PDB file of C-alpha atoms and ligand atoms in Angstrom:
ATOM      1  CA  MET A   1     123.708 131.064  83.999  1.00 44.00           C
ATOM      2  CA  PRO A   2     127.196 129.824  83.098  1.00 47.00           C
ATOM      3  CA  ASP A   3     127.429 126.398  81.579  1.00 52.00           C
ATOM      4  CA  VAL A   4     128.624 124.566  84.679  1.00 58.00           C
ATOM      5  CA  LEU A   5     126.370 121.516  84.693  1.00 60.00           C
ATOM      6  CA  THR A   6     128.074 118.168  84.879  1.00 66.00           C
ATOM      7  CA  SER A   7     126.941 115.482  82.448  1.00 65.00           C
ATOM      8  CA  GLU A   8     125.064 113.885  85.329  1.00 63.00           C
ATOM      9  CA  GLN A   9     123.163 117.084  86.033  1.00 63.00           C
ATOM     10  CA  ARG A  10     122.407 117.470  82.356  1.00 60.00           C
ATOM     11  CA  ARG A  11     121.041 113.944  82.149  1.00 58.00           C
ATOM     12  CA  LEU A  12     118.859 114.529  85.190  1.00 57.00           C
ATOM     13  CA  ASN A  13     117.665 117.882  83.864  1.00 54.00           C
ATOM     14  CA  MET A  14     116.687 116.160  80.640  1.00 48.00           C
ATOM     15  CA  SER A  15     114.784 113.544  82.576  1.00 48.00           C
ATOM     16  CA  ARG A  16     112.923 116.356  84.272  1.00 51.00           C
ATOM     17  CA  ILE A  17     111.994 117.917  80.950  1.00 45.00           C
ATOM     18  CA  ARG A  18     110.525 114.544  80.053  1.00 46.00           C
ATOM     19  CA  GLY A  19     108.564 114.550  83.310  1.00 63.00           C
ATOM     20  CA  ARG A  20     105.276 115.215  81.553  1.00 71.00           C
ATOM     21  CA  ASN A  21     103.603 112.807  79.190  1.00 74.00           C
ATOM     22  CA  THR A  22     105.951 110.038  80.246  1.00 77.00           C
ATOM     23  CA  LYS A  23     105.181 106.493  79.140  1.00 79.00           C
ATOM     24  CA  PRO A  24     103.888 105.321  82.557  1.00 78.00           C
ATOM     25  CA  GLU A  25     101.794 108.465  82.873  1.00 85.00           C
ATOM     26  CA  ILE A  26     100.204 107.889  79.466  1.00 88.00           C
ATOM     27  CA  LEU A  27      99.539 104.243  80.341  1.00 88.00           C
ATOM     28  CA  LEU A  28      97.787 105.406  83.499  1.00 92.00           C
ATOM     29  CA  ARG A  29      95.756 108.025  81.618  1.00 94.00           C
ATOM     30  CA  ARG A  30      94.647 105.567  78.937  1.00 95.00           C
ATOM     31  CA  GLY A  31      93.607 103.039  81.567  1.00 96.00           C
ATOM     32  CA  LEU A  32      91.581 105.547  83.560  1.00 97.00           C
ATOM     33  CA  HIS A  33      89.937 106.833  80.404  1.00 96.00           C
ATOM     34  CA  ALA A  34      89.034 103.274  79.398  1.00 96.00           C
ATOM     35  CA  LYS A  35      87.321 102.922  82.774  1.00 95.00           C
ATOM     36  CA  GLY A  36      85.057 105.805  81.853  1.00 95.00           C
ATOM     37  CA  LEU A  37      86.825 108.372  84.022  1.00 96.00           C
ATOM     38  CA  ARG A  38      87.148 111.854  82.594  1.00 95.00           C
ATOM     39  CA  PHE A  39      89.834 114.306  83.582  1.00 96.00           C
ATOM     40  CA  ARG A  40      91.712 117.395  82.536  1.00 96.00           C
ATOM     41  CA  LEU A  41      95.483 117.660  82.220  1.00 94.00           C
ATOM     42  CA  TYR A  42      97.862 120.113  83.928  1.00 91.00           C
ATOM     43  CA  ARG A  43      95.290 122.633  85.097  1.00 92.00           C
ATOM     44  CA  LYS A  44      97.253 125.824  85.573  1.00 92.00           C
ATOM     45  CA  ASP A  45      94.598 127.450  87.734  1.00 94.00           C
ATOM     46  CA  LEU A  46      95.177 124.895  90.510  1.00 95.00           C
ATOM     47  CA  PRO A  47      98.141 124.840  92.898  1.00 94.00           C
ATOM     48  CA  GLY A  48     100.917 122.649  91.505  1.00 94.00           C
ATOM     49  CA  SER A  49      99.133 122.195  88.114  1.00 93.00           C
ATOM     50  CA  PRO A  50      98.048 118.619  88.907  1.00 95.00           C
ATOM     51  CA  ASP A  51      98.770 116.057  86.198  1.00 94.00           C
ATOM     52  CA  LEU A  52      95.131 114.941  86.201  1.00 96.00           C
ATOM     53  CA  THR A  53      92.056 116.730  87.552  1.00 97.00           C
ATOM     54  CA  PHE A  54      88.693 115.002  87.981  1.00 97.00           C
ATOM     55  CA  PRO A  55      86.192 117.846  88.373  1.00 95.00           C
ATOM     56  CA  ARG A  56      83.274 115.503  89.050  1.00 94.00           C
ATOM     57  CA  PHE A  57      85.054 114.026  92.072  1.00 96.00           C
ATOM     58  CA  HIS A  58      86.791 117.233  93.141  1.00 97.00           C
ATOM     59  CA  ALA A  59      89.976 115.180  93.020  1.00 98.00           C
ATOM     60  CA  VAL A  60      93.436 115.484  91.519  1.00 98.00           C
ATOM     61  CA  ILE A  61      96.281 113.090  90.756  1.00 97.00           C
ATOM     62  CA  PHE A  62      99.972 113.862  90.734  1.00 95.00           C
ATOM     63  CA  VAL A  63     102.315 111.403  89.049  1.00 93.00           C
ATOM     64  CA  HIS A  64     105.582 111.994  90.877  1.00 92.00           C
ATOM     65  CA  GLY A  65     109.041 111.097  89.628  1.00 91.00           C
ATOM     66  CA  CYS A  66     110.787 109.450  92.583  1.00 92.00           C
ATOM     67  CA  PHE A  67     114.057 111.311  92.128  1.00 92.00           C
ATOM     68  CA  TRP A  68     112.695 114.822  91.716  1.00 91.00           C
ATOM     69  CA  HIS A  69     110.188 114.517  94.504  1.00 93.00           C
ATOM     70  CA  GLY A  70     112.559 112.777  96.917  1.00 94.00           C
ATOM     71  CA  HIS A  71     110.652 109.544  97.404  1.00 94.00           C
ATOM     72  CA  GLY A  72     112.245 107.229  99.984  1.00 90.00           C
ATOM     73  CA  CYS A  73     112.130 104.220  97.647  1.00 94.00           C
ATOM     74  CA  HIS A  74     114.563 101.987  95.783  1.00 92.00           C
ATOM     75  CA  LEU A  75     114.474 104.281  92.711  1.00 91.00           C
ATOM     76  CA  PHE A  76     115.880 107.163  94.716  1.00 93.00           C
ATOM     77  CA  HIS A  77     119.636 107.667  94.995  1.00 91.00           C
ATOM     78  CA  TRP A  78     121.458 110.872  95.722  1.00 93.00           C
ATOM     79  CA  PRO A  79     123.830 111.695  92.855  1.00 92.00           C
ATOM     80  CA  SER A  80     127.445 111.162  93.857  1.00 92.00           C
ATOM     81  CA  THR A  81     128.605 114.602  92.721  1.00 93.00           C
ATOM     82  CA  ASN A  82     127.413 118.130  93.602  1.00 93.00           C
ATOM     83  CA  LYS A  83     125.716 116.862  96.719  1.00 92.00           C
ATOM     84  CA  VAL A  84     124.832 120.288  98.077  1.00 94.00           C
ATOM     85  CA  PHE A  85     123.245 121.314  94.789  1.00 95.00           C
ATOM     86  CA  TRP A  86     121.032 118.216  94.641  1.00 94.00           C
ATOM     87  CA  ARG A  87     120.061 118.301  98.303  1.00 94.00           C
ATOM     88  CA  GLN A  88     118.889 121.872  97.912  1.00 95.00           C
ATOM     89  CA  LYS A  89     117.066 121.187  94.679  1.00 94.00           C
ATOM     90  CA  VAL A  90     115.266 118.031  95.797  1.00 95.00           C
ATOM     91  CA  GLY A  91     114.670 119.609  99.220  1.00 95.00           C
ATOM     92  CA  ARG A  92     112.933 122.568  97.563  1.00 95.00           C
ATOM     93  CA  ASN A  93     110.745 120.211  95.542  1.00 94.00           C
ATOM     94  CA  ILE A  94     109.729 118.290  98.666  1.00 95.00           C
ATOM     95  CA  LYS A  95     108.860 121.538 100.440  1.00 96.00           C
ATOM     96  CA  ARG A  96     106.894 122.770  97.454  1.00 95.00           C
ATOM     97  CA  ASP A  97     104.951 119.483  97.243  1.00 95.00           C
ATOM     98  CA  GLU A  98     104.011 119.872 100.906  1.00 96.00           C
ATOM     99  CA  GLU A  99     102.781 123.424 100.322  1.00 97.00           C
ATOM    100  CA  VAL A 100     100.783 122.410  97.255  1.00 97.00           C
ATOM    101  CA  LEU A 101      99.202 119.554  99.184  1.00 96.00           C
ATOM    102  CA  GLU A 102      98.284 121.861 102.065  1.00 96.00           C
ATOM    103  CA  THR A 103      96.711 124.440  99.769  1.00 97.00           C
ATOM    104  CA  LEU A 104      94.722 121.884  97.790  1.00 97.00           C
ATOM    105  CA  THR A 105      93.520 120.176 100.955  1.00 96.00           C
ATOM    106  CA  ALA A 106      92.479 123.528 102.425  1.00 96.00           C
ATOM    107  CA  GLU A 107      90.411 124.072  99.267  1.00 95.00           C
ATOM    108  CA  ARG A 108      88.820 120.665  99.855  1.00 95.00           C
ATOM    109  CA  TRP A 109      90.483 118.987  96.913  1.00 97.00           C
ATOM    110  CA  ARG A 110      91.168 115.277  97.326  1.00 98.00           C
ATOM    111  CA  VAL A 111      94.721 114.418  96.380  1.00 98.00           C
ATOM    112  CA  CYS A 112      96.245 111.196  95.071  1.00 97.00           C
ATOM    113  CA  GLU A 113      99.973 110.799  94.525  1.00 96.00           C
ATOM    114  CA  VAL A 114     101.022 108.023  92.177  1.00 95.00           C
ATOM    115  CA  TRP A 115     104.753 107.496  92.485  1.00 94.00           C
ATOM    116  CA  GLU A 116     106.926 106.470  89.567  1.00 91.00           C
ATOM    117  CA  CYS A 117     107.962 103.299  91.436  1.00 93.00           C
ATOM    118  CA  ALA A 118     104.343 102.058  91.295  1.00 94.00           C
ATOM    119  CA  LEU A 119     104.490 102.262  87.494  1.00 91.00           C
ATOM    120  CA  ARG A 120     108.087 101.452  86.651  1.00 89.00           C
ATOM    121  CA  GLY A 121     110.937  99.267  87.864  1.00 89.00           C
ATOM    122  CA  SER A 122     111.108  96.063  89.877  1.00 90.00           C
ATOM    123  CA  GLY A 123     108.437  97.097  92.395  1.00 88.00           C
ATOM    124  CA  ARG A 124     105.845  98.201  89.867  1.00 91.00           C
ATOM    125  CA  MET A 125     102.225  97.183  90.247  1.00 93.00           C
ATOM    126  CA  GLU A 126     100.039  95.472  87.701  1.00 92.00           C
ATOM    127  CA  ILE A 127      98.138  98.198  85.923  1.00 92.00           C
ATOM    128  CA  GLU A 128      94.631  96.787  86.515  1.00 94.00           C
ATOM    129  CA  PRO A 129      94.768  96.672  90.340  1.00 95.00           C
ATOM    130  CA  LEU A 130      96.340 100.127  90.264  1.00 96.00           C
ATOM    131  CA  LEU A 131      93.511 101.522  88.127  1.00 96.00           C
ATOM    132  CA  SER A 132      90.885  99.844  90.314  1.00 96.00           C
ATOM    133  CA  MET A 133      92.462 101.336  93.426  1.00 96.00           C
ATOM    134  CA  ILE A 134      92.245 104.818  91.920  1.00 97.00           C
ATOM    135  CA  LYS A 135      88.690 104.289  90.736  1.00 97.00           C
ATOM    136  CA  ARG A 136      87.586 103.113  94.200  1.00 97.00           C
ATOM    137  CA  TRP A 137      89.263 106.111  95.758  1.00 97.00           C
ATOM    138  CA  LEU A 138      87.555 108.505  93.331  1.00 97.00           C
ATOM    139  CA  HIS A 139      84.145 107.066  94.146  1.00 96.00           C
ATOM    140  CA  GLY A 140      84.878 106.877  97.871  1.00 95.00           C
ATOM    141  CA  LYS A 141      85.280 109.441 100.613  1.00 91.00           C
ATOM    142  CA  ALA A 142      88.981 109.331 101.534  1.00 91.00           C
ATOM    143  CA  GLY A 143      90.820 112.597 101.127  1.00 91.00           C
ATOM    144  CA  ARG A 144      94.268 111.273 100.424  1.00 95.00           C
ATOM    145  CA  LEU A 145      95.747 108.359  98.545  1.00 96.00           C
ATOM    146  CA  SER A 146      99.387 107.520  98.006  1.00 95.00           C
ATOM    147  CA  ILE A 147     100.455 104.662  95.729  1.00 95.00           C
ATOM    148  CA  PRO A 148     102.471 102.753  96.798  1.00 93.00           C
ATOM    149  CA  ASP A 149     101.508 103.486 100.388  1.00 82.00           C
ATOM    150  CA  LYS A 150     104.145 101.476 102.231  1.00 72.00           C
ATOM    151  CA  VAL A 151     107.226 103.417 101.229  1.00 70.00           C
ATOM    152  CA  ARG A 152     108.771 105.933 103.609  1.00 67.00           C
ATOM    153  CA  LYS A 153     107.602 109.235 102.222  1.00 67.00           C
ATOM    154  CA  GLN A 154     110.860 111.130 101.984  1.00 70.00           C
ATOM    155  CA  ALA A 155     114.445 110.413 101.131  1.00 70.00           C
ATOM    156  CA  ARG A 156     115.577 113.313 103.253  1.00 58.00           C
ATOM    157  CA  SER A 157     116.052 112.179 106.836  1.00 47.00           C
ATOM    158  CA  ARG A 158     118.045 109.037 106.200  1.00 48.00           C
ATOM    159  CA  GLU A 159     120.338 110.876 103.786  1.00 48.00           C
ATOM    160  CA  HIS A 160     120.980 113.648 106.262  1.00 48.00           C
ATOM    161  CA  ARG A 161     122.085 111.122 108.834  1.00 45.00           C
ATOM    162  CA  SER A 162     124.351 109.235 106.483  1.00 45.00           C
ATOM    163  CA  SER A 163     126.046 112.436 105.319  1.00 44.00           C
ATOM    164  CA  LEU A 164     127.136 113.417 108.830  1.00 39.00           C
TER     165      LEU A 164
HETATM  166 ZN1   ZN B 201     109.314 105.816  94.538  1.00 75.49          ZN
END
């Protein structure tokens, strides 16, 4: 591929490369481990290679970066340049997340999404209540959990309207 990335794209690509083992993710992992929960990392044999897998609970956790996964929260902003490129890229990620979720659910996996904005930035949660919420979910019966749960799930629709 020719070297046509803008500096903004390069910065965002770098932030994607750092998408695993990020500081908030490690904080979350340490906390869950300290609560006696045991998990495996990035299982490649499962759809989407979940960040954490809890075999005992038949449950997985994804820690989603709000930009890459198109979260409709205050951390998400469309880049001002190469709009088509970013819409396609983020749009593909959103579609892929939906497919992964469908496949895992069909295989009776329970799925928790922890969004970056729950761990970082002005809206972040205290770590203890966050860990307790996850622990309760693991021991409970609910199939799905999204943290935070009040945010509009996708950045997509609003952005489509405003671009018209
Ligand atoms: Zn978010």
